[in-house]
Coordinates of N, CA and C in Angstrom, one line a residue:
X1 N 23.6 -27.6 -12.6 CA 25.0 -27.1 -12.7 C 25.0 -25.7 -12.4
X2 N 26.0 -25.2 -11.6 CA 26.1 -23.8 -11.2 C 27.5 -23.2 -11.7
X3 N 27.3 -22.1 -12.4 CA 28.6 -21.4 -12.8 C 28.2 -19.9 -12.9
X4 N 29.1 -19.2 -13.6 CA 28.8 -17.8 -13.8 C 27.6 -17.4 -14.6
X5 N 27.1 -18.4 -15.3 CA 25.9 -18.2 -16.2 C 24.6 -18.3 -15.4
X6 N 24.3 -17.2 -14.7 CA 23.2 -17.1 -13.9 C 22.9 -18.1 -12.9
X7 N 24.0 -18.8 -12.4 CA 23.9 -19.8 -11.4 C 22.8 -20.9 -11.8
X8 N 22.8 -21.3 -13.0 CA 21.9 -22.3 -13.5 C 22.1 -23.6 -12.9
X9 N 21.1 -24.3 -12.5 CA 21.2 -25.7 -12.0 C 20.3 -26.6 -12.8
X10 N 20.7 -26.9 -13.9 CA 19.9 -27.6 -14.9 C 20.1 -29.2 -14.9
X11 N 21.3 -29.5 -14.5 CA 21.6 -31.0 -14.6 C 22.5 -31.3 -13.4
X12 N 22.3 -32.6 -12.9 CA 23.1 -33.1 -11.9 C 24.5 -33.5 -12.5
X13 N 25.3 -33.8 -11.5 CA 26.7 -34.2 -12.0 C 27.7 -33.2 -11.9
X14 N 28.9 -33.5 -12.4 CA 30.1 -32.6 -12.3 C 30.6 -32.3 -13.7
X15 N 30.1 -31.3 -14.4 CA 30.6 -30.9 -15.7 C 31.7 -29.9 -15.6
X16 N 32.7 -30.1 -16.5 CA 33.8 -29.2 -16.4 C 34.1 -28.5 -17.7
X17 N 33.3 -28.8 -18.7 CA 33.5 -28.3 -20.1 C 32.8 -26.9 -20.2
X18 N 33.7 -25.8 -20.4 CA 33.2 -24.5 -20.5 C 32.3 -24.4 -21.7
X19 N 32.7 -25.1 -22.8 CA 31.9 -25.0 -24.1 C 30.6 -25.6 -23.8
X20 N 30.5 -26.7 -23.0 CA 29.2 -27.3 -22.7 C 28.3 -26.3 -21.9
X21 N 29.0 -25.7 -21.0 CA 28.2 -24.6 -20.1 C 27.6 -23.6 -21.1
X22 N 28.4 -23.0 -22.0 CA 27.9 -22.1 -22.9 C 26.7 -22.6 -23.7
X23 N 26.9 -23.8 -24.2 CA 25.8 -24.4 -25.0 C 24.5 -24.6 -24.2
X24 N 24.6 -25.0 -22.9 CA 23.5 -25.1 -22.1 C 22.8 -23.9 -21.9
X25 N 23.6 -22.8 -21.6 CA 23.0 -21.5 -21.3 C 22.3 -21.0 -22.6
X26 N 23.0 -21.1 -23.7 CA 22.5 -20.6 -25.0 C 21.2 -21.3 -25.4
X27 N 21.1 -22.6 -25.1 CA 20.0 -23.4 -25.5 C 18.8 -23.3 -24.6
X28 N 19.1 -23.3 -23.2 CA 18.1 -23.3 -22.2 C 18.0 -22.2 -21.2
X29 N 19.2 -21.5 -21.1 CA 19.3 -20.6 -20.0 C 18.4 -19.4 -20.0
X30 N 18.2 -18.7 -21.1 CA 17.3 -17.7 -21.1 C 15.8 -18.0 -20.9
X31 N 15.4 -19.2 -21.4 CA 14.1 -19.7 -21.2 C 13.9 -20.0 -19.6
X32 N 14.9 -20.7 -19.1 CA 14.9 -21.0 -17.7 C 14.8 -19.8 -16.8
X33 N 15.7 -18.8 -17.0 CA 15.7 -17.5 -16.2 C 14.3 -16.8 -16.4
X34 N 13.8 -16.7 -17.6 CA 12.5 -16.1 -17.8 C 11.4 -16.8 -17.1
X35 N 11.5 -18.2 -17.1 CA 10.4 -18.9 -16.4 C 10.5 -18.7 -14.9
X36 N 11.8 -18.8 -14.4 CA 11.9 -18.6 -13.0 C 11.5 -17.2 -12.5
X37 N 11.8 -16.2 -13.3 CA 11.3 -14.8 -12.9 C 9.8 -14.7 -13.0
X38 N 9.2 -15.4 -13.9 CA 7.8 -15.3 -14.1 C 7.1 -16.0 -12.9
X39 N 7.6 -17.1 -12.6 CA 7.0 -17.8 -11.4 C 7.2 -17.1 -10.1
X40 N 8.4 -16.5 -9.9 CA 8.6 -15.7 -8.8 C 7.7 -14.6 -8.7
X41 N 7.5 -13.9 -9.8 CA 6.6 -12.7 -9.8 C 5.2 -13.1 -9.4
X42 N 4.7 -14.2 -10.1 CA 3.4 -14.7 -9.7 C 3.2 -15.2 -8.2
X43 N 4.3 -15.8 -7.7 CA 4.3 -16.2 -6.3 C 4.1 -15.0 -5.4
X44 N 5.0 -13.9 -5.7 CA 4.9 -12.7 -4.9 C 3.6 -12.0 -5.0
X45 N 3.0 -12.0 -6.1 CA 1.6 -11.5 -6.3 C 0.6 -12.2 -5.4
X46 N 0.6 -13.5 -5.5 CA -0.3 -14.3 -4.6 C 0.0 -14.0 -3.1
X47 N 1.3 -14.0 -2.7 CA 1.6 -13.8 -1.3 C 1.2 -12.3 -0.9
X48 N 1.4 -11.4 -1.8 CA 1.1 -10.0 -1.6 C -0.4 -9.8 -1.2
X49 N -1.2 -10.6 -1.8 CA -2.7 -10.5 -1.6 C -3.3 -11.6 -0.7
X50 N -2.5 -12.3 0.0 CA -2.9 -13.4 0.8 C -3.1 -12.9 2.3
X51 N -3.9 -13.8 3.0 CA -4.1 -13.4 4.5 C -2.8 -13.4 5.3
X52 N -1.7 -14.1 4.7 CA -0.4 -14.1 5.5 C 0.2 -12.8 5.5
X53 N -0.2 -11.9 4.6 CA 0.4 -10.5 4.6 C -0.2 -9.6 5.7
X54 N -1.4 -9.9 6.2 CA -2.1 -9.1 7.0 C -1.8 -9.3 8.5
X55 N -1.3 -8.2 9.2 CA -1.0 -8.3 10.6 C -2.3 -8.0 11.4
X56 N -2.3 -8.4 12.7 CA -3.4 -8.1 13.6 C -3.6 -6.6 13.8
X57 N -2.5 -5.9 13.9 CA -2.5 -4.5 14.0 C -3.2 -3.8 12.8
X58 N -2.9 -4.3 11.6 CA -3.5 -3.7 10.4 C -5.0 -4.1 10.4
X59 N -5.4 -5.2 10.8 CA -6.8 -5.6 10.8 C -7.6 -4.8 11.8
X60 N -7.0 -4.6 13.0 CA -7.7 -3.8 14.0 C -7.9 -2.4 13.5
X61 N -6.9 -1.8 12.8 CA -7.0 -0.4 12.5 C -8.1 -0.2 11.4
X62 N -8.3 -1.2 10.5 CA -9.2 -1.0 9.4 C -10.6 -1.6 9.9
X63 N -10.7 -2.4 10.9 CA -12.0 -3.0 11.3 C -13.2 -2.1 11.4
X64 N -13.1 -1.0 12.1 CA -14.4 -0.2 12.1 C -14.7 0.5 10.8
X65 N -13.7 0.9 10.1 CA -14.0 1.4 8.7 C -14.6 0.5 7.8
X66 N -14.1 -0.7 7.8 CA -14.7 -1.8 7.0 C -16.2 -2.1 7.3
X67 N -16.4 -2.2 8.6 CA -17.7 -2.5 9.2 C -18.7 -1.4 8.7
X68 N -18.3 -0.1 8.7 CA -19.1 1.0 8.2 C -19.4 0.9 6.7
X69 N -18.4 0.6 5.9 CA -18.5 0.5 4.5 C -19.4 -0.7 4.1
X70 N -19.4 -1.7 4.8 CA -20.3 -2.9 4.5 C -21.7 -2.5 4.8
X71 N -21.9 -1.8 5.8 CA -23.3 -1.2 6.1 C -23.8 -0.4 5.0
X72 N -22.9 0.5 4.5 CA -23.3 1.4 3.4 C -23.5 0.6 2.1
X73 N -22.7 -0.5 1.9 CA -22.8 -1.3 0.7 C -24.2 -2.0 0.6
X74 N -24.7 -2.4 1.8 CA -26.0 -3.0 1.9 C -27.1 -2.1 1.4
X75 N -26.9 -0.7 1.8 CA -27.8 0.2 1.4 C -27.7 0.7 0.0
X76 N -26.5 0.6 -0.6 CA -26.3 1.1 -1.9 C -25.3 0.2 -2.6
X77 N -25.9 -0.7 -3.4 CA -25.0 -1.7 -4.1 C -24.0 -1.1 -5.1
X78 N -24.3 0.1 -5.5 CA -23.3 0.9 -6.4 C -22.4 1.8 -5.7
X79 N -22.2 1.6 -4.4 CA -21.4 2.5 -3.6 C -20.0 2.7 -4.2
X80 N -19.7 4.0 -4.4 CA -18.4 4.4 -4.9 C -17.5 4.8 -3.8
X81 N -16.4 4.2 -3.6 CA -15.4 4.4 -2.5 C -14.1 4.9 -3.0
X82 N -13.6 5.9 -2.4 CA -12.2 6.4 -2.6 C -11.4 6.3 -1.3
X83 N -10.2 5.7 -1.4 CA -9.3 5.7 -0.2 C -8.1 6.6 -0.5
X84 N -8.0 7.5 0.4 CA -6.8 8.4 0.3 C -5.6 7.8 1.1
X85 N -4.5 7.6 0.3 CA -3.4 7.0 1.0 C -3.5 5.5 1.1
X86 N -4.0 4.9 0.0 CA -4.3 3.5 0.0 C -3.1 2.6 -0.1
X87 N -2.0 3.1 -0.6 CA -0.9 2.2 -1.0 C -1.4 1.2 -2.0
X88 N -0.8 0.1 -2.2 CA -1.1 -0.9 -3.2 C -2.3 -1.8 -2.9
X89 N -2.8 -1.7 -1.6 CA -3.9 -2.6 -1.2 C -4.9 -1.8 -0.3
X90 N -4.4 -1.2 0.8 CA -5.3 -0.4 1.6 C -6.5 -1.2 2.1
X91 N -7.6 -0.7 2.0 CA -8.8 -1.3 2.6 C -9.3 -2.5 1.8
X92 N -8.8 -2.6 0.5 CA -9.2 -3.8 -0.2 C -8.7 -5.2 0.3
X93 N -7.8 -5.1 1.3 CA -7.4 -6.3 2.0 C -8.7 -6.9 2.6
X94 N -9.6 -6.1 3.1 CA -10.7 -6.6 3.8 C -12.1 -6.2 3.2
X95 N -12.1 -5.2 2.4 CA -13.3 -4.8 1.7 C -13.3 -5.3 0.3
X96 N -13.8 -6.4 -0.1 CA -13.7 -7.1 -1.4 C -14.7 -6.5 -2.5
X97 N -14.5 -5.2 -2.6 CA -15.3 -4.5 -3.7 C -14.4 -3.5 -4.4
X98 N -14.7 -3.1 -5.6 CA -14.0 -2.0 -6.3 C -13.7 -0.8 -5.4
X99 N -12.5 -0.3 -5.3 CA -12.1 1.0 -4.6 C -11.2 1.7 -5.5
X100 N -11.3 3.0 -5.5 CA -10.4 3.8 -6.1 C -9.3 4.2 -5.0
X101 N -8.1 4.1 -5.3 CA -7.1 4.5 -4.3 C -6.1 5.5 -4.8
X102 N -5.9 6.6 -4.0 CA -4.8 7.5 -4.4 C -3.7 7.6 -3.5
X103 N -2.5 7.7 -3.9 CA -1.3 7.8 -3.1 C -0.1 8.3 -3.9
X104 N 1.0 8.5 -3.2 CA 2.2 9.1 -3.9 C 3.0 8.1 -4.5
X105 N 2.8 6.8 -4.2 CA 3.5 5.7 -4.9 C 2.7 4.5 -4.7
X106 N 3.0 3.5 -5.5 CA 2.3 2.2 -5.5 C 3.5 1.1 -5.7
X107 N 3.3 0.0 -5.1 CA 4.2 -1.1 -5.4 C 3.8 -1.8 -6.7
X108 N 4.7 -2.7 -7.2 CA 4.4 -3.4 -8.5 C 3.0 -4.2 -8.4
X109 N 2.9 -4.9 -7.3 CA 1.7 -5.7 -7.2 C 0.6 -5.0 -6.4
X110 N -0.6 -4.9 -7.0 CA -1.7 -4.2 -6.4 C -2.9 -5.2 -6.3
X111 N -3.7 -4.9 -5.3 CA -4.9 -5.8 -5.1 C -5.8 -5.6 -6.3
X112 N -6.5 -6.7 -6.7 CA -7.3 -6.7 -7.9 C -8.5 -5.8 -7.8
X113 N -8.9 -5.5 -6.5 CA -10.1 -4.7 -6.3 C -9.7 -3.1 -6.4
X114 N -8.4 -2.8 -6.4 CA -8.0 -1.4 -6.3 C -7.6 -0.8 -7.6
X115 N -8.2 0.3 -7.8 CA -7.7 1.1 -9.0 C -6.9 2.2 -8.5
X116 N -5.5 2.1 -8.7 CA -4.6 3.1 -8.0 C -4.3 4.3 -8.9
X117 N -4.3 5.4 -8.4 CA -4.0 6.7 -9.2 C -3.0 7.5 -8.4
X118 N -1.8 7.7 -9.0 CA -0.7 8.5 -8.4 C -1.2 10.0 -8.3
X119 N -0.8 10.6 -7.1 CA -1.2 11.9 -6.9 C -0.2 12.5 -5.9
X120 N -0.1 13.9 -5.9 CA 0.7 14.6 -5.0 C -0.3 15.2 -3.9
X121 N 0.0 15.3 -2.7 CA -0.9 15.9 -1.7 C -1.1 17.3 -1.9
X122 N -0.2 18.0 -2.6 CA -0.2 19.4 -2.9 C -1.1 19.7 -4.1
X123 N -1.6 18.7 -4.8 CA -2.4 18.9 -6.0 C -3.9 18.7 -5.8
X124 N -4.7 19.3 -6.6 CA -6.1 19.0 -6.6 C -6.4 17.6 -7.0
X125 N -7.3 16.9 -6.3 CA -7.6 15.5 -6.7 C -8.3 15.5 -8.0
X126 N -8.0 14.5 -8.9 CA -8.6 14.6 -10.2 C -10.0 13.9 -10.3
X127 N -10.8 14.4 -9.5 CA -12.3 13.9 -9.4 C -13.2 15.1 -9.4
X128 N -14.4 14.8 -9.8 CA -15.5 15.8 -9.8 C -16.0 16.0 -8.4
X129 N -16.7 17.1 -8.2 CA -17.4 17.4 -6.9 C -18.4 16.3 -6.6
X130 N -18.4 15.8 -5.4 CA -19.4 14.8 -5.0 C -19.3 13.5 -5.7
X131 N -18.2 13.2 -6.2 CA -18.1 12.0 -7.1 C -18.2 10.7 -6.4
X132 N -17.8 10.6 -5.1 CA -17.8 9.4 -4.4 C -18.7 9.4 -3.2
X133 N -19.4 8.2 -3.0 CA -20.4 8.1 -1.9 C -19.6 8.1 -0.5
X134 N -18.4 7.5 -0.5 CA -17.6 7.5 0.7 C -16.1 7.7 0.4
X135 N -15.5 8.6 1.2 CA -14.1 8.8 1.1 C -13.5 8.4 2.5
X136 N -12.5 7.5 2.4 CA -11.9 7.0 3.6 C -10.4 7.3 3.6
X137 N -9.8 7.5 4.8 CA -8.5 7.7 4.9 C -8.0 7.1 6.3
X138 N -7.2 6.0 6.2 CA -6.9 5.3 7.4 C -5.3 5.5 7.7
X139 N -5.0 6.2 8.7 CA -3.7 6.4 9.2 C -2.8 7.0 8.0
X140 N -3.3 8.1 7.4 CA -2.7 8.7 6.3 C -2.4 10.2 6.5
X141 N -3.3 10.9 7.1 CA -3.1 12.4 7.1 C -1.9 12.8 8.0
X142 N -1.5 11.9 8.9 CA -0.3 12.3 9.7 C 1.0 12.2 8.8
X143 N 0.9 11.6 7.6 CA 2.0 11.6 6.7 C 2.0 12.8 5.7
X144 N 1.0 13.5 5.7 CA 0.9 14.7 4.8 C 1.4 15.9 5.6
X145 N 2.4 16.6 5.0 CA 3.0 17.8 5.7 C 1.9 18.7 6.1
X146 N 2.1 19.3 7.3 CA 1.1 20.2 7.8 C 0.7 21.3 6.8
X147 N 1.6 21.8 6.1 CA 1.2 23.0 5.2 C 0.3 22.5 4.0
X148 N 0.2 21.2 3.8 CA -0.6 20.6 2.7 C -1.8 19.9 3.2
X149 N -1.9 19.7 4.5 CA -2.9 18.8 5.1 C -4.3 19.5 4.9
X150 N -4.5 20.8 5.3 CA -5.8 21.4 5.1 C -6.4 21.2 3.7
X151 N -5.5 21.4 2.7 CA -5.9 21.3 1.3 C -6.4 19.9 1.0
X152 N -5.7 18.9 1.5 CA -6.1 17.5 1.3 C -7.5 17.3 2.0
X153 N -7.6 17.7 3.2 CA -8.9 17.5 3.9 C -10.0 18.2 3.1
X154 N -9.8 19.4 2.5 CA -10.9 20.1 1.8 C -11.1 19.4 0.5
X155 N -10.2 18.7 -0.1 CA -10.4 18.0 -1.3 C -11.3 16.7 -1.0
X156 N -11.0 16.1 0.2 CA -11.8 15.0 0.6 C -13.4 15.4 0.7
X157 N -13.6 16.6 1.3 CA -14.8 17.1 1.5 C -15.5 17.5 0.2
X158 N -14.7 18.0 -0.7 CA -15.3 18.4 -2.1 C -15.8 17.2 -2.8
X159 N -15.0 16.0 -2.8 CA -15.4 15.0 -3.7 C -16.3 13.9 -3.1
X160 N -16.6 14.1 -1.9 CA -17.5 13.2 -1.2 C -18.9 13.8 -1.2
X161 N -19.9 12.9 -1.5 CA -21.2 13.4 -1.6 C -21.9 13.2 -0.2
X162 N -21.3 12.4 0.7 CA -22.0 12.2 1.9 C -21.0 11.9 3.1
X163 N -20.3 10.7 2.8 CA -19.5 10.1 4.0 C -18.0 10.3 3.8
X164 N -17.4 10.7 5.0 CA -16.0 10.8 5.0 C -15.5 10.1 6.4
X165 N -14.6 9.2 6.3 CA -14.2 8.4 7.4 C -12.7 8.6 7.5
X166 N -12.2 9.2 8.6 CA -10.7 9.4 8.7 C -10.3 8.9 10.1
X167 N -9.2 8.1 10.1 CA -8.5 7.7 11.3 C -7.1 8.2 11.3
X168 N -6.6 8.7 12.4 CA -5.2 9.1 12.5 C -4.9 9.3 14.0
X169 N -3.5 9.3 14.3 CA -3.1 9.6 15.7 C -3.2 11.1 15.9
X170 N -3.5 11.5 17.2 CA -3.5 12.9 17.6 C -2.4 13.2 18.6
X171 N -1.5 12.2 18.8 CA -0.4 12.5 19.7 C 0.7 11.5 19.4
X172 N 1.9 11.8 19.8 CA 3.0 10.9 19.9 C 2.9 10.0 21.1
X173 N 2.8 8.8 20.9 CA 2.5 7.9 22.0 C 3.8 7.5 22.7
X174 N 3.7 6.8 23.9 CA 4.9 6.4 24.6 C 5.7 5.4 23.8
X175 N 4.9 4.5 23.0 CA 5.6 3.5 22.2 C 6.3 4.2 21.0
X176 N 5.7 5.3 20.5 CA 6.4 6.1 19.4 C 7.7 6.6 19.8
X177 N 7.7 7.2 21.1 CA 8.9 7.7 21.7 C 10.0 6.7 21.8
X178 N 9.6 5.4 22.2 CA 10.6 4.4 22.4 C 11.2 4.0 21.0
X179 N 10.3 4.0 20.0 CA 10.9 3.6 18.7 C 11.9 4.7 18.2
X180 N 11.5 5.9 18.4 CA 12.4 7.0 17.9 C 13.6 7.1 18.7
X181 N 13.7 6.7 19.9 CA 14.9 6.8 20.8 C 15.8 5.5 20.7
X182 N 15.2 4.4 20.4 CA 15.9 3.1 20.6 C 16.0 2.2 19.3
X183 N 15.0 2.4 18.4 CA 15.1 1.4 17.2 C 16.1 1.9 16.2
X184 N 16.5 1.0 15.4 CA 17.4 1.3 14.2 C 16.8 2.3 13.3
X185 N 17.5 3.3 12.9 CA 17.0 4.3 12.0 C 16.7 3.8 10.7
X186 N 17.3 2.6 10.3 CA 17.0 2.0 9.0 C 15.7 1.2 9.0
X187 N 15.1 1.0 10.1 CA 13.9 0.1 10.2 C 12.7 0.9 9.6
X188 N 11.8 0.1 9.0 CA 10.6 0.7 8.4 C 9.7 1.4 9.5
X189 N 9.7 0.7 10.7 CA 8.8 1.3 11.8 C 9.4 2.6 12.2
X190 N 10.7 2.7 12.3 CA 11.3 4.0 12.8 C 11.0 5.1 11.7
X191 N 11.2 4.7 10.4 CA 11.0 5.7 9.4 C 9.5 6.1 9.3
X192 N 8.6 5.2 9.6 CA 7.2 5.5 9.5 C 6.8 6.6 10.6
X193 N 7.3 6.3 11.8 CA 7.0 7.2 13.0 C 7.7 8.5 12.9
X194 N 8.9 8.5 12.3 CA 9.7 9.6 12.2 C 8.9 10.6 11.2
X195 N 8.3 10.0 10.2 CA 7.6 10.9 9.3 C 6.4 11.5 9.9
X196 N 5.8 10.8 10.8 CA 4.6 11.4 11.6 C 5.2 12.7 12.3
X197 N 6.4 12.5 12.9 CA 6.9 13.5 13.7 C 7.3 14.7 12.8
X198 N 7.9 14.4 11.7 CA 8.4 15.5 10.8 C 7.3 16.2 10.1
X199 N 6.2 15.5 9.8 CA 5.0 16.1 9.1 C 4.2 17.0 10.1
X200 N 4.3 16.6 11.5 CA 3.5 17.3 12.5 C 2.3 16.5 12.7
X201 N 2.2 16.0 14.0 CA 1.1 15.2 14.4 C -0.2 16.0 14.2
X202 N -1.3 15.4 13.5 CA -2.5 16.1 13.5 C -3.1 16.5 14.8
X203 N -3.9 17.6 14.7 CA -4.5 18.0 15.9 C -6.1 18.1 15.7
X204 N -7.0 17.7 16.6 CA -8.4 17.7 16.3 C -8.9 18.9 15.7
X205 N -8.4 20.1 16.2 CA -8.9 21.3 15.6 C -8.6 21.5 14.1
X206 N -7.5 20.9 13.6 CA -7.3 20.9 12.2 C -8.4 20.2 11.4
X207 N -8.9 19.1 11.9 CA -9.9 18.4 11.2 C -11.3 19.2 11.4
X208 N -11.6 19.6 12.6 CA -12.8 20.3 12.9 C -12.9 21.6 12.1
X209 N -11.8 22.2 11.9 CA -11.8 23.5 11.1 C -12.4 23.3 9.7
X210 N -12.1 22.1 9.0 CA -12.5 21.8 7.7 C -14.0 21.3 7.7
X211 N -14.3 20.4 8.7 CA -15.5 19.7 8.6 C -16.6 20.3 9.5
X212 N -16.4 21.2 10.3 CA -17.4 21.7 11.2 C -18.4 22.5 10.4

């Protein structure tokens, strides 16, 4: 039955008694709504961590980084990994081992392998010197404003005891220009590339300056 009480559909048929509707909602409605919300949340969590969520584009961008980490993992079973700009899943989509991830925000559902820590790119990372065996950052530093980028890179250097793996664009591509000129400004793709442009596309010398 469907009415103003949360659009409940508990029984077939055509009921017209408002008193009956209230009785149904009072007796079963809150339980039903709670159960439905719980099942929906669990379904979204499963979908969020399923292969259906992963695009070919995402897989190709992470592929060389994951390959390197798996090699390092064979050499060191206790490999400690930090991902800068992980989001709620990051590399744990493909690297099924514990990873610490830092970012400016996280979604409700996170990958079970990821320990997410909120942080600002303008702040010192809350880790000791040389704390991680590998620090990775996949398509992240182009989202960090240029005036905070060098500090973030130096923090990666400080907390890594050996390996740092960074991927990022060094130019605005032809495809990016098409998106910026023709795509809806409300689309996620437009907003993502616009942030690259506003933050300032990284230059090789910026990275070389810190790690040379």
